[in-house]
């Protein structure tokens, strides 16, 4: 019998995780990744580290190169898929050529969303999603420059930190405050102070009203009427899923609707990562959750199901891990809970660190931490995802988070094994 032909559109973290999962289940399957980029696979989340040379280009591509060789994966570069022809089980490239598949994964990620700004010409701005975006920006940053970053999410904050560290003069323009969706105002203030200490400037509660080119500079007008003159403008105001021309898969909140096996409504077609609108862990609502851990997990689940296993996705859990200058912050799960709601909150603070745990009656549902350097967010993510009962251990979890979380995981493992 011929081996199954798995075709994966994309070569990002979701695609690679899927390819690994397929290969684990099926040693003989044909696995092909197709990407419109010209490079080996890489993770966009580490691109900021290239800006201050904490990471080299060789290191960026090392994992992808090694995985392709070890797992015998075929990579097709510089080919953009224009359409999925599900009736003939083919994808059609922009060149007009077609490629057949038995099982297809759409892992096309997301692209920067550019807001409407008066007078803005596309060639006046930089975005930061792909290696080629990095190259374009890096080429122009020959000297110490003034850079404005419009946006307040992970990409904006990480790029701003690395550009500051590389000696550029950076101003962040934020429509509200930095990483507002993930961190409490107290922790956001710590982050903002860290930027100020390192020469960064932040303009919160401001939008970018207009842009005007003045010789080789850009004059930016903010909504509070402040004028900034900068060398470069980086726009990082969010992302939108990269859809492929196919009206037959329902789109929810911009992403492709998938079920708990990462399957779409079309036979043998799956979607995973930033492009997918998968069910939420908490309420089953379908929406994209464009963060790295979920892209990897969804890719893994999709790959296993494509290879014939039956594996269910428990749903996306929002989260964020950030090391910014000397501060490290993370949030996992439901963190924006108001006091007086049905959730119970325990908090502790000591010196420059703090920990907040949020519980329902039985389980942990959210964690926010500042400078708890010995605790990995993954430990809490596991407690939440596995719904491990913690009722009697809430105070202990706050007092000795790392030890208690690990012990609870082990205890649960033993109970399940009995
Ligand atoms: C600068 C930056 C920093 C980030 N930091 C973090 C972080 O700290 N923590 C975190 O959780 N997340 C972070 N993220 C988000 C994280 O990188 C994404 O969630 C993750 O990359 C999603 O993986 P993916 O495989 O779904 O998509 P992507 O990584 O975007 O990969 C998509 C792939 O599809 C290909 N493609 C797209 N359309 C087509 C087409 N039509 N034909 C062929 N190929 C196509 C692309 O070329 C690419 O290979 C960051 C992202 C960026 C850009």
XYZ file of C-alpha atoms and ligand atoms in Angstrom:
471
model
C 0.000 0.000 0.000
C 1.244 3.520 -0.796
C 2.232 5.587 2.237
C -0.075 8.416 3.246
C 0.782 11.842 1.782
C 0.566 14.521 4.476
C 0.771 18.065 3.185
C 1.230 20.924 5.628
C 0.820 24.504 4.496
C 3.234 26.507 6.632
C 6.621 25.944 8.228
C 6.145 27.635 11.579
C 5.841 26.091 15.064
C 2.385 24.559 14.444
C 3.566 22.940 11.202
C 6.730 21.532 12.764
C 4.874 20.178 15.800
C 2.367 18.480 13.486
C 5.127 16.954 11.367
C 6.811 15.585 14.504
C 3.547 14.072 15.735
C 2.850 12.458 12.348
C 6.324 10.965 12.219
C 5.988 9.588 15.772
C 2.843 7.704 14.718
C 3.832 6.740 11.189
C 7.427 6.038 10.220
C 6.628 5.659 6.506
C 4.283 8.582 5.839
C 5.292 11.176 3.299
C 5.383 14.586 5.025
C 5.745 17.797 3.042
C 5.833 21.332 4.414
C 5.214 24.146 1.983
C 6.051 27.731 2.821
C 5.913 30.976 0.888
C 9.110 32.083 2.603
C 12.548 31.249 1.262
C 14.096 30.093 4.525
C 14.245 26.942 6.606
C 11.488 26.647 9.265
C 11.886 28.872 12.346
C 9.897 30.251 15.258
C 8.860 33.914 14.796
C 8.740 34.303 18.594
C 12.530 34.433 18.785
C 13.017 36.991 15.992
C 13.365 39.890 18.501
C 16.562 38.269 19.840
C 18.195 38.869 16.442
C 17.785 42.622 16.908
C 20.352 42.818 19.710
C 22.336 39.819 18.525
C 21.416 37.596 21.477
C 20.633 35.053 18.757
C 22.416 34.481 15.459
C 20.711 33.708 12.150
C 22.368 30.284 12.187
C 20.807 29.531 15.580
C 17.380 30.716 14.379
C 17.258 28.031 11.697
C 19.176 25.252 13.490
C 16.191 23.454 15.031
C 14.178 23.474 11.801
C 17.123 22.193 9.771
C 17.815 19.374 12.251
C 14.153 18.334 12.443
C 13.761 18.194 8.663
C 16.734 15.853 8.431
C 15.906 13.697 11.459
C 12.233 13.243 10.563
C 12.731 13.000 6.787
C 10.408 15.878 6.024
C 10.237 17.424 2.598
C 10.349 21.246 2.501
C 9.056 23.267 -0.429
C 10.050 26.928 -0.134
C 8.925 30.068 -2.002
C 5.555 28.619 -2.964
C 2.355 30.296 -1.874
C -0.843 28.289 -1.703
C -3.671 30.227 -3.319
C -6.529 27.754 -2.930
C -7.520 24.406 -1.473
C -9.373 22.200 -3.959
C -10.939 19.813 -1.497
C -12.944 17.844 -4.050
C -9.829 16.721 -5.919
C -7.687 16.754 -2.740
C -5.148 19.217 -4.110
C -3.778 22.609 -3.255
C -3.210 25.159 -5.965
C -0.185 27.463 -5.821
C -0.172 31.064 -7.032
C 1.996 29.776 -9.907
C -0.990 27.719 -11.080
C 0.633 24.356 -10.271
C -1.198 21.895 -8.037
C -0.049 19.411 -5.417
C -2.052 16.408 -4.217
C -2.563 15.365 -0.602
C -4.244 12.603 1.375
C -4.373 14.681 4.576
C -3.931 18.438 4.665
C -3.039 20.753 7.534
C -3.504 24.499 7.172
C -0.920 26.062 9.511
C -0.519 29.390 7.765
C -0.240 31.501 10.934
C -1.124 35.151 10.993
C 0.088 38.435 9.545
C 0.375 41.946 10.999
C -2.812 43.951 10.950
C -2.237 47.551 9.885
C -4.713 50.098 11.285
C -5.957 53.018 9.226
C -3.619 55.988 9.761
C -3.917 59.241 7.847
C -1.361 59.671 5.037
C 0.311 56.355 5.812
C 2.083 54.829 2.824
C 2.864 51.098 3.150
C 6.556 51.685 2.378
C 6.891 54.093 5.323
C 6.395 51.424 7.932
C 8.021 48.249 9.127
C 6.283 45.172 10.500
C 7.843 42.323 12.456
C 6.461 38.876 11.775
C 8.841 37.069 9.475
C 12.563 36.699 8.999
C 12.294 38.882 5.911
C 10.603 41.600 8.042
C 13.581 41.381 10.392
C 16.052 41.683 7.512
C 14.250 44.694 6.074
C 14.248 46.518 9.418
C 17.752 45.480 10.386
C 19.230 46.705 7.084
C 18.044 50.226 7.829
C 19.175 50.305 11.459
C 22.787 51.014 10.591
C 23.288 53.756 13.176
C 21.685 54.506 16.508
C 18.220 55.612 15.413
C 14.966 56.909 16.814
C 12.298 54.246 16.411
C 8.593 54.578 17.195
C 6.691 51.368 17.830
C 2.926 51.517 17.468
C 1.356 48.751 19.527
C 1.378 47.367 23.039
C 1.302 43.577 22.638
C 4.060 41.005 22.881
C 5.673 41.826 19.535
C 5.767 45.559 20.293
C 7.152 45.106 23.806
C 9.758 42.499 22.866
C 10.969 44.416 19.809
C 11.102 47.640 21.877
C 13.199 46.000 24.593
C 15.715 44.539 22.131
C 15.981 47.789 20.151
C 16.626 49.701 23.404
C 19.282 47.138 24.301
C 20.867 47.619 20.885
C 21.197 51.342 21.658
C 18.310 52.792 19.642
C 16.049 55.473 21.066
C 12.618 53.878 21.275
C 9.164 55.309 21.874
C 6.174 52.994 22.252
C 2.806 54.418 21.287
C 0.102 52.377 23.043
C -3.622 52.726 22.506
C -4.128 51.849 26.196
C -1.291 50.372 28.261
C 1.325 47.683 27.649
C 0.094 44.065 27.619
C -3.125 45.138 29.296
C -4.895 41.880 28.412
C -2.384 39.788 30.348
C -1.071 41.764 33.307
C -2.528 43.759 36.179
C -1.990 47.539 36.231
C 0.573 47.047 39.048
C 2.730 44.736 36.942
C 2.287 46.858 33.826
C 3.653 49.804 35.843
C 6.754 47.731 36.723
C 7.256 47.045 33.009
C 6.846 50.710 32.102
C 9.359 51.751 34.771
C 11.843 49.218 33.367
C 11.529 50.882 29.941
C 12.084 54.340 31.438
C 15.208 53.138 33.276
C 16.605 51.922 29.968
C 15.892 55.105 28.041
C 12.632 53.948 26.419
C 9.640 56.271 26.286
C 6.008 55.215 26.404
C 3.001 57.189 25.269
C -0.028 55.385 26.694
C -3.711 56.041 25.892
C -2.687 57.470 22.545
C -3.342 56.590 18.945
C -1.252 57.445 15.940
C -3.396 59.962 14.087
C -1.240 60.753 11.061
C 2.165 60.262 9.492
C 4.033 62.748 7.307
C 7.336 62.211 5.548
C 9.720 65.113 6.108
C 12.947 64.557 4.172
C 14.343 61.284 5.473
C 12.350 61.380 8.736
C 8.736 60.699 9.681
C 6.654 63.189 11.574
C 4.070 61.385 13.690
C 1.038 63.167 15.094
C -0.472 61.496 18.159
C -4.079 61.800 19.276
C -3.014 64.028 22.194
C -1.517 66.413 19.593
C 2.039 65.524 20.500
C 4.397 65.500 17.522
C 7.213 62.937 17.295
C 9.951 62.996 14.673
C 11.493 59.571 14.140
C 13.740 57.672 11.754
C 11.649 54.496 11.664
C 8.088 53.433 12.461
C 7.303 49.836 13.399
C 3.622 48.901 13.449
C 2.727 45.998 15.764
C -0.932 46.525 16.559
C -2.034 42.903 16.329
C -2.366 40.081 13.837
C -4.968 38.631 11.548
C -5.039 34.944 10.487
C -3.644 34.088 7.024
C -6.677 32.601 5.312
C -6.473 30.766 2.026
C -9.094 31.306 -0.605
C -11.711 28.745 0.321
C -15.191 29.842 1.307
C -16.143 26.402 2.514
C -14.540 26.435 5.949
C -16.468 28.664 8.398
C -14.476 31.613 9.745
C -14.921 32.720 13.359
C -13.261 35.870 14.694
C -11.055 35.790 11.592
C -9.803 32.193 12.099
C -10.733 28.836 10.548
C -13.236 27.003 12.715
C -11.932 23.671 13.986
C -13.212 21.054 16.394
C -11.423 19.252 19.221
C -9.388 17.086 16.829
C -8.334 20.255 14.992
C -10.470 19.050 12.107
C -12.297 21.461 9.830
C -15.703 20.716 8.365
C -14.027 19.395 5.179
C -12.858 15.773 5.026
C -9.138 15.235 5.748
C -8.476 18.951 6.218
C -7.205 20.224 9.553
C -6.072 23.636 10.813
C -3.791 24.553 13.717
C -1.893 27.493 15.189
C -2.584 31.199 14.736
C -4.862 30.575 11.736
C -7.251 28.308 13.660
C -10.312 29.313 15.667
C -10.234 26.407 18.131
C -12.419 25.913 21.226
C -11.447 27.706 24.419
C -10.517 25.613 27.462
C -12.885 27.553 29.686
C -16.117 27.825 27.741
C -15.595 25.999 24.447
C -16.029 29.232 22.465
C -14.193 29.088 19.133
C -11.621 31.848 18.553
C -7.975 32.203 17.545
C -5.435 32.212 20.391
C -2.279 33.410 18.635
C 0.405 32.366 21.108
C 3.284 29.954 20.730
C 2.391 27.238 23.287
C -1.085 26.828 21.798
C 0.278 26.760 18.221
C 2.604 23.926 19.212
C -0.056 21.998 21.112
C -2.639 22.395 18.342
C -0.055 21.293 15.761
C 0.710 18.210 17.843
C -2.966 17.299 18.188
C -3.641 17.885 14.489
C -0.635 15.768 13.463
C -1.609 12.853 15.709
C -5.178 12.850 14.374
C -3.966 13.141 10.781
C -1.844 10.045 11.406
C -4.848 8.052 12.583
C -4.758 8.456 16.360
C -7.721 9.945 18.178
C -6.469 12.774 20.372
C -8.623 15.579 21.789
C -7.597 19.180 22.336
C -8.726 20.410 25.728
C -8.897 23.986 24.456
C -6.716 27.078 24.423
C -5.609 28.750 27.610
C -4.383 32.329 27.250
C -0.931 32.999 28.618
C 2.123 35.098 28.325
C 5.718 34.767 29.467
C 7.955 37.773 29.236
C 11.484 38.581 30.278
C 11.943 42.309 29.799
C 15.204 43.923 30.954
C 15.578 42.695 34.560
C 11.914 41.907 35.090
C 10.244 38.608 34.381
C 6.490 38.289 34.260
C 4.061 35.613 33.361
C 0.340 35.091 33.311
C -1.528 31.867 32.648
C -5.263 31.341 32.323
C -7.952 33.647 33.654
C -6.195 36.595 35.263
C -8.449 39.601 34.730
C -10.885 38.451 37.418
C -12.690 41.130 39.411
C -12.874 40.736 43.197
C -16.313 39.780 44.431
C -16.812 37.357 41.562
C -17.225 33.609 42.048
C -13.472 33.149 41.988
C -11.169 33.186 45.010
C -7.889 35.074 44.794
C -4.788 34.601 46.963
C -1.850 36.965 46.656
C 1.582 37.489 48.119
C 4.205 40.138 47.590
C 7.816 40.285 48.764
C 10.450 42.778 47.643
C 10.220 43.069 43.892
C 8.247 39.876 43.369
C 4.598 38.924 43.583
C 2.307 35.997 42.929
C -1.439 35.933 42.437
C -3.393 32.671 42.248
C -7.014 32.474 41.155
C -9.208 29.500 42.053
C -12.674 28.170 41.526
C -13.941 25.993 44.391
C -11.781 23.060 43.333
C -9.223 24.109 40.800
C -6.630 26.679 39.881
C -7.807 28.755 36.905
C -5.278 31.567 36.652
C -1.846 32.744 37.787
C 0.018 36.019 37.468
C 3.605 36.301 38.627
C 6.289 38.938 38.768
C 9.932 37.980 39.240
C 9.154 34.507 40.602
C 12.255 33.393 38.769
C 12.371 29.804 39.994
C 8.857 28.918 38.863
C 8.144 27.872 35.315
C 4.673 28.892 34.068
C 4.319 25.433 32.500
C 3.865 23.889 35.965
C 0.781 26.024 36.577
C -0.442 25.530 33.025
C -0.441 21.788 33.691
C -2.378 22.150 36.950
C -4.976 24.227 35.130
C -5.193 22.079 32.011
C -5.467 18.821 33.959
C -8.028 20.375 36.341
C -6.133 18.983 39.309
C -8.126 19.507 42.533
C -6.255 21.898 44.821
C -8.957 22.794 47.365
C -6.980 21.828 50.478
C -3.667 23.071 49.126
C -4.443 26.628 48.055
C -2.458 28.299 50.874
C 0.409 25.854 50.427
C 0.473 26.565 46.700
C 0.855 30.251 47.472
C 3.528 29.715 50.143
C 5.613 27.151 48.230
C 4.386 27.336 44.649
C 7.021 25.322 42.847
C 7.240 22.419 45.297
C 3.466 22.212 45.805
C 2.643 22.380 42.096
C 5.152 19.615 41.287
C 3.924 17.470 44.179
C 0.297 17.900 43.081
C 1.198 16.832 39.560
C 3.001 13.742 40.841
C 0.168 12.896 43.224
C -2.357 13.144 40.390
C -0.164 10.996 38.163
C -0.050 8.266 40.844
C -3.830 8.409 41.398
C -4.422 8.022 37.675
C -1.976 5.135 37.495
C -3.775 3.142 40.214
C 8.189 38.997 17.101
C 7.261 37.973 17.691
C 7.368 37.651 19.032
C 6.490 36.712 19.585
N 6.634 36.405 20.898
C 5.838 35.466 21.433
C 5.994 35.080 22.792
O 6.851 35.596 23.504
N 5.147 34.149 23.305
C 4.177 33.574 22.545
O 3.431 32.732 23.055
N 4.007 33.915 21.248
C 4.818 34.835 20.678
N 4.658 35.164 19.353
C 3.588 34.506 18.569
C 4.065 33.161 18.007
O 5.245 33.354 17.294
C 2.975 32.592 17.129
O 1.858 32.284 17.942
C 3.439 31.324 16.400
O 4.525 31.606 15.552
C 2.294 30.735 15.568
O 2.764 29.642 14.858
P 2.067 29.170 13.495
O 2.868 27.982 13.042
O 0.619 29.045 13.685
O 2.258 30.380 12.473
P 3.553 31.083 11.873
O 4.706 30.944 12.800
O 3.135 32.450 11.482
O 3.878 30.254 10.565
C 3.049 30.339 9.434
C 3.736 29.695 8.238
O 2.822 29.633 7.154
C 3.452 30.113 5.973
N 2.385 30.600 5.074
C 1.406 31.506 5.345
N 0.542 31.606 4.323
C 0.991 30.745 3.364
C 0.510 30.392 2.077
N -0.615 30.904 1.550
N 1.222 29.489 1.356
C 2.352 28.921 1.858
N 2.842 29.221 3.097
C 2.161 30.117 3.838
C 4.409 31.152 6.496
O 5.402 31.424 5.538
C 4.937 30.439 7.740
O 5.927 29.498 7.371
C 5.509 36.091 18.770
C 5.415 36.425 17.420
C 6.290 37.340 16.882
C 6.193 37.672 15.417
